[in-house]
Coordinates of C-alpha atoms in Angstrom, one line a residue:
Chain A
M28 CA -18.3 -22.8 -12.4
K29 CA -15.4 -24.2 -14.5
E30 CA -12.0 -24.5 -12.9
T31 CA -8.6 -24.1 -14.6
P32 CA -5.9 -26.7 -14.0
L33 CA -4.4 -24.2 -11.4
Y34 CA -7.5 -23.8 -9.3
A35 CA -6.2 -25.8 -6.3
R36 CA -3.1 -23.7 -6.3
H37 CA -5.1 -20.5 -6.1
A38 CA -7.2 -21.9 -3.3
A39 CA -4.1 -23.0 -1.4
L40 CA -2.6 -19.5 -1.8
G41 CA -5.8 -18.0 -0.2
A42 CA -6.9 -16.2 -3.3
T43 CA -10.4 -14.6 -3.4
I44 CA -12.2 -16.5 -6.1
V45 CA -14.9 -14.9 -8.3
D46 CA -17.0 -16.0 -11.2
F47 CA -15.5 -14.6 -14.4
G48 CA -17.4 -15.6 -17.5
G49 CA -18.4 -18.9 -15.9
W50 CA -14.9 -19.6 -14.6
A51 CA -13.8 -19.7 -11.0
M52 CA -10.8 -17.3 -11.2
P53 CA -8.6 -15.6 -8.6
V54 CA -9.4 -11.9 -8.4
Q55 CA -6.7 -11.2 -5.9
Y56 CA -4.2 -13.1 -3.7
T57 CA -3.2 -10.2 -1.4
N58 CA -4.7 -6.9 -2.7
V59 CA -5.1 -5.3 -6.1
I60 CA -2.7 -2.3 -5.5
E61 CA 0.1 -4.5 -4.3
E62 CA -0.3 -7.0 -7.1
H63 CA -0.5 -4.2 -9.6
R64 CA 2.8 -2.7 -8.4
T65 CA 4.5 -6.1 -8.3
T66 CA 3.8 -6.5 -12.0
R67 CA 5.0 -3.0 -12.9
E68 CA 8.2 -3.2 -10.7
K69 CA 9.1 -6.9 -10.6
A70 CA 7.0 -9.4 -12.4
G71 CA 3.6 -11.0 -12.1
L72 CA 2.4 -14.5 -13.0
F73 CA -1.2 -14.8 -14.3
D74 CA -3.4 -17.9 -14.7
I75 CA -4.9 -17.3 -18.2
C76 CA -5.9 -21.0 -18.8
H77 CA -9.5 -19.9 -19.1
M78 CA -9.0 -18.2 -22.5
G79 CA -9.8 -19.9 -25.7
E80 CA -7.4 -21.2 -28.4
F81 CA -8.3 -22.5 -31.8
T82 CA -6.1 -23.8 -34.5
V83 CA -7.1 -23.0 -38.1
K84 CA -5.5 -25.1 -40.8
G85 CA -6.0 -25.8 -44.5
S86 CA -5.3 -24.5 -48.0
Q87 CA -7.6 -21.5 -47.7
V88 CA -6.7 -20.4 -44.2
F89 CA -5.4 -17.0 -45.3
D90 CA -8.5 -16.2 -47.4
F91 CA -10.7 -17.4 -44.5
L92 CA -9.0 -15.2 -41.9
Q93 CA -9.0 -12.2 -44.3
W94 CA -12.7 -12.7 -44.5
V95 CA -13.5 -12.9 -40.8
L96 CA -10.9 -10.5 -39.4
S97 CA -11.0 -6.7 -39.7
R98 CA -7.2 -6.6 -39.9
N99 CA -5.3 -7.1 -43.1
I100 CA -2.9 -10.0 -42.2
A101 CA -1.2 -10.1 -45.6
D102 CA 2.0 -8.8 -44.1
Q103 CA 2.0 -11.2 -41.1
E104 CA 5.0 -13.4 -41.1
V105 CA 5.5 -16.8 -39.5
G106 CA 6.4 -16.2 -35.9
Q107 CA 4.4 -13.0 -35.6
V108 CA 1.3 -12.3 -33.4
K109 CA -1.3 -9.8 -34.6
L110 CA -4.1 -8.3 -32.6
S111 CA -7.4 -8.2 -34.5
V112 CA -11.2 -8.3 -34.2
L113 CA -13.9 -10.6 -35.5
T114 CA -16.7 -8.5 -36.9
N115 CA -20.4 -9.3 -37.5
E116 CA -22.6 -8.3 -40.5
Q117 CA -23.5 -5.1 -38.7
G118 CA -19.9 -4.2 -38.2
G119 CA -20.1 -5.0 -34.4
I120 CA -17.2 -6.8 -32.6
V121 CA -17.8 -10.5 -32.0
D122 CA -14.5 -10.6 -30.1
D123 CA -11.0 -9.1 -30.0
L124 CA -8.3 -11.8 -30.3
T125 CA -4.7 -12.5 -31.2
V126 CA -3.6 -14.3 -34.3
Y127 CA -0.5 -16.5 -34.3
K128 CA 1.0 -17.5 -37.6
F129 CA 2.8 -20.8 -37.7
A130 CA 2.8 -21.5 -41.4
D131 CA 0.9 -20.3 -44.5
D132 CA -1.7 -23.0 -43.8
H133 CA -1.6 -22.9 -40.0
Y134 CA -2.6 -20.2 -37.6
M135 CA -3.8 -20.1 -34.0
L136 CA -6.5 -17.7 -32.7
V137 CA -6.5 -16.8 -29.0
T138 CA -9.9 -15.6 -27.8
N139 CA -11.5 -14.2 -24.6
A140 CA -12.9 -16.8 -22.2
G141 CA -16.5 -15.6 -22.1
T142 CA -16.7 -15.4 -25.9
K143 CA -15.0 -18.6 -26.9
D144 CA -18.1 -20.7 -27.7
K145 CA -19.7 -17.8 -29.5
D146 CA -16.5 -17.2 -31.5
L147 CA -16.2 -20.9 -32.5
A148 CA -19.8 -21.0 -33.7
W149 CA -19.3 -17.7 -35.6
L150 CA -16.1 -19.0 -37.3
Q151 CA -17.8 -22.3 -38.2
K152 CA -20.7 -20.5 -39.7
A153 CA -18.5 -18.2 -41.7
Q154 CA -16.6 -21.2 -43.0
A155 CA -19.7 -23.1 -44.0
D156 CA -21.3 -20.1 -45.7
K157 CA -18.5 -19.7 -48.1
G158 CA -17.1 -23.2 -48.2
F159 CA -13.6 -22.3 -47.2
D160 CA -11.2 -25.3 -47.1
V161 CA -10.1 -24.9 -43.5
T162 CA -10.3 -27.0 -40.4
I163 CA -11.0 -25.2 -37.1
E164 CA -10.1 -27.0 -34.0
D165 CA -10.9 -25.9 -30.4
I166 CA -7.8 -26.8 -28.4
S167 CA -8.7 -24.7 -25.4
D168 CA -9.1 -27.6 -22.9
A169 CA -5.8 -29.1 -23.9
T170 CA -4.0 -25.8 -23.8
G171 CA -2.8 -24.2 -20.6
K172 CA -1.8 -20.5 -20.7
L173 CA 0.2 -18.3 -18.4
D174 CA 1.0 -14.6 -18.7
F175 CA 4.3 -13.6 -17.1
Q176 CA 4.7 -9.9 -17.2
G177 CA 7.0 -7.3 -15.8
P178 CA 10.7 -6.3 -15.9
A179 CA 11.9 -9.5 -14.2
A180 CA 10.0 -11.9 -16.4
E181 CA 12.6 -12.5 -19.1
S182 CA 15.5 -13.4 -16.8
V183 CA 13.3 -15.9 -14.8
L184 CA 11.6 -17.4 -17.8
Q185 CA 14.9 -17.8 -19.6
Q186 CA 16.2 -20.2 -17.0
I187 CA 13.6 -22.8 -18.0
T188 CA 13.3 -22.0 -21.7
R189 CA 15.3 -24.0 -24.2
D190 CA 15.7 -21.2 -26.8
D191 CA 17.1 -17.7 -26.3
L192 CA 14.3 -15.2 -25.5
K193 CA 16.3 -12.1 -26.4
P194 CA 15.7 -12.3 -30.2
V195 CA 11.9 -12.7 -29.6
K196 CA 10.6 -9.3 -30.7
F197 CA 7.5 -7.5 -29.3
Y198 CA 4.5 -9.4 -30.7
G199 CA 6.8 -12.2 -31.9
F200 CA 6.7 -15.8 -30.8
I201 CA 8.7 -19.0 -30.8
E202 CA 7.9 -22.7 -30.6
T203 CA 10.3 -23.9 -27.9
E204 CA 10.5 -26.0 -24.8
V205 CA 9.7 -24.7 -21.3
L206 CA 10.8 -27.1 -18.5
G207 CA 11.4 -29.6 -21.2
M208 CA 7.9 -29.6 -22.5
P209 CA 6.7 -28.2 -25.9
A210 CA 5.6 -24.7 -25.5
I211 CA 4.7 -21.5 -27.4
V212 CA 6.2 -18.3 -26.0
S213 CA 5.2 -14.9 -27.3
R214 CA 6.5 -11.5 -26.2
S215 CA 3.1 -9.9 -25.6
G216 CA 0.5 -9.3 -23.0
Y217 CA -2.1 -7.2 -21.4
T218 CA -0.3 -5.1 -18.8
G219 CA 1.9 -2.6 -20.7
E220 CA 5.0 -4.2 -19.3
D221 CA 7.6 -6.3 -21.1
G222 CA 6.5 -9.9 -20.7
F223 CA 5.4 -13.2 -22.2
E224 CA 2.4 -15.3 -22.9
I225 CA 3.2 -19.0 -22.5
Y226 CA 1.2 -21.9 -23.9
A227 CA 1.7 -25.5 -22.9
D228 CA -0.1 -28.8 -22.2
S229 CA -2.9 -28.0 -19.7
T230 CA -2.2 -31.1 -17.7
R231 CA 1.4 -29.9 -17.0
I232 CA 1.0 -26.1 -17.0
G233 CA 1.0 -26.3 -13.2
E234 CA 4.7 -27.4 -13.2
I235 CA 5.6 -24.3 -15.1
W236 CA 3.6 -22.2 -12.7
D237 CA 5.3 -23.7 -9.7
E238 CA 8.8 -23.4 -11.2
I239 CA 8.4 -19.7 -12.2
L240 CA 7.2 -18.8 -8.7
R241 CA 10.1 -20.8 -7.1
L242 CA 12.7 -19.3 -9.4
G243 CA 11.2 -15.9 -9.1
T244 CA 11.0 -15.6 -5.4
A245 CA 14.3 -13.7 -5.0
A246 CA 13.2 -11.3 -7.8
G247 CA 9.9 -10.6 -6.1
V248 CA 7.7 -12.5 -8.6
A249 CA 4.2 -13.1 -7.3
P250 CA 0.9 -14.6 -8.6
I251 CA -1.5 -11.8 -9.8
G252 CA -5.3 -11.9 -9.9
L253 CA -7.8 -10.6 -12.3
G254 CA -8.3 -7.4 -10.2
A255 CA -4.8 -6.1 -11.0
R256 CA -5.0 -7.5 -14.5
D257 CA -7.9 -5.1 -15.0
T258 CA -6.2 -2.0 -13.5
L259 CA -3.0 -2.8 -15.4
R260 CA -4.8 -3.0 -18.8
L261 CA -6.9 0.1 -18.0
E262 CA -3.9 2.2 -17.3
C263 CA -2.6 1.2 -20.8
G264 CA -6.0 2.1 -22.4
M265 CA -6.5 -1.5 -23.6
N266 CA -10.0 -2.7 -24.2
L267 CA -11.8 -5.4 -22.3
Y268 CA -14.5 -7.3 -24.2
G269 CA -18.0 -6.7 -22.8
H270 CA -17.0 -3.3 -21.5
E271 CA -15.3 -1.1 -24.1
I272 CA -16.4 -3.3 -27.0
N273 CA -19.2 -5.7 -27.7
D274 CA -21.4 -7.1 -30.6
E275 CA -23.0 -3.6 -31.0
I276 CA -19.9 -1.5 -30.9
T277 CA -17.8 -1.2 -34.1
P278 CA -14.0 -1.2 -34.3
L279 CA -14.2 2.4 -35.5
E280 CA -16.1 3.3 -32.3
G281 CA -13.9 1.2 -30.1
R282 CA -10.4 2.5 -30.8
Y283 CA -9.8 -0.5 -33.1
G284 CA -9.6 1.5 -36.3
W285 CA -5.9 0.7 -36.4
V286 CA -6.6 -3.0 -36.8
T287 CA -9.4 -2.4 -39.4
D288 CA -8.5 -2.3 -43.1
L289 CA -11.6 -0.9 -45.0
G290 CA -9.7 -1.5 -48.2
K291 CA -10.2 -5.3 -48.1
D292 CA -13.4 -7.3 -48.0
F293 CA -14.4 -8.8 -44.7
I294 CA -17.7 -9.4 -42.8
G295 CA -19.4 -6.2 -42.1
V296 CA -17.0 -4.0 -44.1
E297 CA -19.8 -2.2 -46.0
V298 CA -21.4 -1.0 -42.8
L299 CA -18.0 0.2 -41.5
R300 CA -17.2 2.0 -44.8
K301 CA -20.5 3.9 -44.5
Q302 CA -19.9 4.6 -40.8
K303 CA -16.4 6.0 -41.7
E304 CA -17.9 8.3 -44.3
A305 CA -20.9 9.4 -42.2
G306 CA -18.9 9.6 -38.9
V307 CA -19.2 7.5 -35.9
P308 CA -22.1 8.1 -33.4
R309 CA -19.8 7.6 -30.4
K310 CA -16.1 7.2 -29.7
L311 CA -14.1 5.6 -26.9
V312 CA -12.0 8.0 -24.9
G313 CA -10.0 8.1 -21.7
F314 CA -10.9 10.4 -18.8
E315 CA -9.7 11.3 -15.4
M316 CA -11.7 12.6 -12.5
V317 CA -11.2 16.3 -11.6
G318 CA -13.7 16.2 -8.6
R319 CA -13.7 13.7 -5.8
G320 CA -14.9 10.3 -6.7
I321 CA -14.3 7.1 -8.7
A322 CA -16.3 6.6 -11.9
R323 CA -17.5 3.0 -12.5
E324 CA -18.9 1.2 -15.4
H325 CA -22.3 2.4 -16.7
Y326 CA -22.2 5.7 -14.8
P327 CA -23.9 8.3 -17.1
I328 CA -21.9 11.2 -18.5
S329 CA -23.3 14.6 -19.3
K330 CA -22.3 18.0 -20.5
D331 CA -24.3 21.1 -19.6
G332 CA -27.0 18.8 -18.3
Q333 CA -27.3 16.9 -21.6
P334 CA -26.5 13.2 -21.7
I335 CA -23.4 12.6 -23.9
G336 CA -22.3 9.1 -23.0
M337 CA -21.4 6.4 -20.5
V338 CA -18.4 5.0 -18.6
S339 CA -17.2 1.7 -19.9
S340 CA -14.6 1.0 -17.2
G341 CA -13.4 3.1 -14.3
T342 CA -11.3 2.6 -11.3
F343 CA -8.6 4.0 -9.1
A344 CA -5.3 3.5 -11.0
P345 CA -2.5 2.5 -8.7
T346 CA 0.5 3.6 -10.9
V347 CA -0.9 6.9 -12.2
N348 CA -2.4 7.4 -8.7
K349 CA -5.7 8.8 -10.0
A350 CA -9.3 7.9 -10.6
I351 CA -9.4 7.2 -14.3
G352 CA -11.6 5.4 -16.8
M353 CA -12.7 4.9 -20.4
A354 CA -16.0 6.0 -21.8
H355 CA -18.1 6.1 -24.9
L356 CA -19.0 9.7 -25.8
K357 CA -20.7 11.5 -28.6
P358 CA -17.9 12.5 -31.0
E359 CA -18.2 16.3 -30.5
Y360 CA -17.1 15.8 -26.8
C361 CA -14.0 13.7 -27.4
A362 CA -11.3 16.3 -27.7
E363 CA -8.6 16.2 -25.1
G364 CA -9.3 18.5 -22.2
T365 CA -13.1 18.6 -22.7
E366 CA -14.8 19.0 -19.3
I367 CA -17.5 16.5 -18.6
D368 CA -19.7 15.6 -15.7
I369 CA -20.0 12.0 -14.4
E370 CA -23.0 11.1 -12.4
I371 CA -21.9 9.3 -9.2
R372 CA -24.7 8.3 -6.9
G373 CA -26.9 11.0 -8.2
K374 CA -24.3 13.8 -8.0
H375 CA -22.5 15.4 -10.9
V376 CA -18.7 15.1 -10.4
A377 CA -16.2 16.9 -12.8
A378 CA -14.0 14.9 -15.0
K379 CA -12.0 15.7 -18.2
V380 CA -11.2 13.8 -21.4
V381 CA -7.5 12.9 -21.5
K382 CA -5.1 11.2 -24.0
L383 CA -4.7 7.5 -23.9
P384 CA -2.8 5.6 -22.6
F385 CA -2.7 6.8 -19.0
Y386 CA 0.5 4.9 -18.4
K387 CA 3.4 4.1 -20.8
R388 CA 6.5 2.1 -19.8
S389 CA 9.6 4.3 -19.8
Chain B
M5 CA -5.4 -11.7 10.5
A6 CA -7.9 -9.2 11.7
K7 CA -7.3 -7.3 14.8
P8 CA -9.4 -8.4 17.8
N9 CA -12.8 -6.6 18.1
P10 CA -12.6 -4.2 21.1
T11 CA -14.9 -5.2 23.9
D12 CA -16.0 -1.5 24.5
L13 CA -17.6 -1.2 21.1
K14 CA -20.9 -2.4 19.7
Y15 CA -21.3 -4.0 16.3
T16 CA -23.8 -4.4 13.5
K17 CA -24.4 -7.4 11.2
E18 CA -23.2 -5.1 8.3
H19 CA -19.8 -4.9 9.9
E20 CA -20.0 -1.4 11.4
W21 CA -18.7 -0.6 14.9
A22 CA -20.2 2.0 17.2
K23 CA -18.7 3.6 20.3
D24 CA -20.9 5.1 23.0
N25 CA -19.2 8.3 24.0
G26 CA -21.4 8.6 27.1
D27 CA -22.7 12.0 26.1
G28 CA -25.5 11.0 23.8
T29 CA -23.2 10.7 20.9
V30 CA -21.7 7.7 19.1
T31 CA -18.5 7.5 17.0
M32 CA -18.7 4.9 14.3
G33 CA -16.8 3.2 11.5
I34 CA -16.4 -0.1 9.8
T35 CA -14.7 -3.1 11.5
D36 CA -11.3 -4.5 10.9
H37 CA -12.9 -7.6 9.5
A38 CA -14.7 -5.4 6.9
Q39 CA -11.6 -3.6 5.8
E40 CA -9.9 -7.0 5.4
L41 CA -12.7 -8.1 3.1
L42 CA -12.6 -4.8 1.1
T43 CA -8.7 -4.7 1.1
D44 CA -7.3 -1.6 -0.5
I45 CA -9.7 1.3 0.3
V46 CA -9.1 4.2 -2.1
F47 CA -12.2 6.4 -1.6
V48 CA -14.6 7.3 1.2
E49 CA -17.7 9.3 0.6
L50 CA -18.5 10.9 3.9
P51 CA -22.0 12.1 5.0
A52 CA -22.7 15.8 5.3
V53 CA -22.5 17.3 8.8
G54 CA -26.0 18.0 9.9
K55 CA -27.5 15.1 8.0
Q56 CA -30.3 13.2 9.7
V57 CA -29.6 9.4 9.5
E58 CA -31.6 6.4 10.4
Q59 CA -30.3 3.2 12.0
G60 CA -29.6 0.6 9.3
K61 CA -29.9 3.1 6.4
Q62 CA -27.1 4.1 4.1
L63 CA -24.7 6.6 5.6
A64 CA -21.5 6.6 3.7
V65 CA -19.7 4.8 0.8
V66 CA -16.4 3.0 1.0
E67 CA -14.7 2.1 -2.3
S68 CA -11.8 -0.3 -2.9
V69 CA -10.1 -0.6 -6.3
K70 CA -12.7 -3.1 -7.3
S71 CA -15.8 -2.5 -5.3
V72 CA -18.2 0.1 -4.0
S73 CA -19.8 -0.7 -0.6
D74 CA -22.4 1.1 1.4
V75 CA -21.8 1.9 5.1
Y76 CA -25.0 1.9 7.2
A77 CA -25.8 4.1 10.2
S78 CA -25.4 2.2 13.5
V79 CA -27.8 4.5 15.2
S80 CA -30.4 7.1 14.3
G81 CA -29.6 10.7 14.7
E82 CA -27.8 13.7 13.4
V83 CA -24.2 13.6 11.9
I84 CA -22.3 16.1 14.0
E85 CA -18.7 15.5 12.9
V86 CA -17.0 13.5 10.1
N87 CA -13.4 12.3 9.8
T88 CA -12.1 14.6 7.1
D89 CA -8.7 12.9 7.2
L90 CA -10.3 10.1 5.2
E91 CA -10.8 12.4 2.2
N92 CA -7.0 12.4 1.5
Q93 CA -6.1 9.2 3.4
P94 CA -8.9 6.6 2.9
E95 CA -6.3 4.0 3.7
L96 CA -6.5 5.0 7.3
I97 CA -9.4 2.5 7.5
N98 CA -7.1 -0.3 6.3
A99 CA -4.5 0.7 8.8
D100 CA -6.6 1.5 11.8
A101 CA -10.3 0.7 11.3
F102 CA -11.3 1.1 15.0
T103 CA -9.5 4.4 15.8
G104 CA -7.9 6.6 13.1
G105 CA -10.3 5.2 10.5
W106 CA -13.5 6.4 12.3
I107 CA -16.1 7.7 9.8
C108 CA -18.4 10.0 11.8
K109 CA -20.0 11.0 15.0
I110 CA -23.8 10.8 15.4
K111 CA -25.9 12.6 18.0
M112 CA -28.4 9.9 18.9
T113 CA -32.2 10.6 18.8
N114 CA -32.8 7.4 20.7
P115 CA -30.0 6.0 22.9
A116 CA -31.9 2.7 23.1
D117 CA -30.7 2.1 19.5
L118 CA -27.5 0.9 21.0
N119 CA -29.3 -2.0 22.6
A120 CA -30.1 -3.4 19.2
L121 CA -26.4 -3.9 18.4
M122 CA -24.1 -6.8 19.2
D123 CA -21.3 -7.0 21.7
A124 CA -17.8 -8.1 20.7
A125 CA -18.4 -11.7 21.6
A126 CA -21.6 -11.9 19.4
Y127 CA -19.7 -10.2 16.6
D128 CA -16.8 -12.5 16.9
A129 CA -19.2 -15.4 16.5
L130 CA -20.8 -13.8 13.5
I131 CA -17.6 -13.4 11.5
K132 CA -16.4 -16.9 12.4
E133 CA -19.4 -18.4 10.6

């Protein structure tokens, strides 16, 4: 398994380490519920060095990105981050990713860890096919990434950041210095809390990690594993690649219609236009358990004995204090309040479709 | 750190404990070591009272936020009582695995089943490995 630059720190903290997409990652340091609450109530620090970063530069960067991304980025300004998806010819999702704009001819793409190599090959092929004048560089190994999320994050991070963080808007970013080293800081994340994603030299990212934990001690800041990262994102109804979305699920099926502009040309758009017209065969919804039990990924869902879909993610959600999940269902069963049955170890347990997200920061 | 394993209990390799009640019945649950590995227990699926169970076969299910784990019967017999407190307070197993977190009582069909289980010293050695 690959190790991030922070691996020795996780081991020293006594974290439980698991294989996540080929990376040895901390799933929890204490326990998931405690880490989840720390993030919502104080702030949590996450090692996200495993994720991929590519720079894309050149005279035709804009045209290239418009061709590979479902989202129309024409209105994206320098200093803004946009969530988008890469689509394949069948309209399926190659990956969901964030797009950072540094200049008209310079962007950065931040990808999932497990899909990074696939994404790079996909982007290189798309470039070669059409001969776009762009240079794609994989800077993942040189780039360290920390997510620092929760109400206490800004005041702690500000102490070691050169520029004022207050003016950085949600899904905005700055090029600044953190602990005196060049860094990119965006106000964004995957937890539903206010917080930041921090990018800096992977050989020195550990210094930032250590300093945030030291400065944050009094505020209750703690390191958070992937277990709580998953419950935090699920409470917010956010997708996880390989679960809610994959190469065979389209953005229209996967609650990514809002980042899909069928009015522009991009890879797979014809398929998506047809799907939009004909109607999607399945939709992604949120559900909560009514009967006793916790639904887990791949559990079958039925209605009146007929199969209607499958759970994509399910867990016990610490903040909403319920067993919840997301599922792909036939569209006629997606209305809020629809009663469904989830098969748990051979027994049908009642659940109902509910509105997403389960949790919204007040 | 896990609580010490009580010397009046017997143990399985799968981290269940069993207490001989001296009247042909056994009370059982999972060990403190097991709950430490599972961490935050959020759901327990109890067996039905009256169910016939077989030593080493699936009896109950314990779920943490992240994982689903089977609990195996420590002896063969009939389930005669279950700890219904766990339905609303599954975290009792985290707090008190050896007492308040008991899972069920089994009326043994073969009391010799207990001889196949480990004593506390043997279980201590197993979890130190």
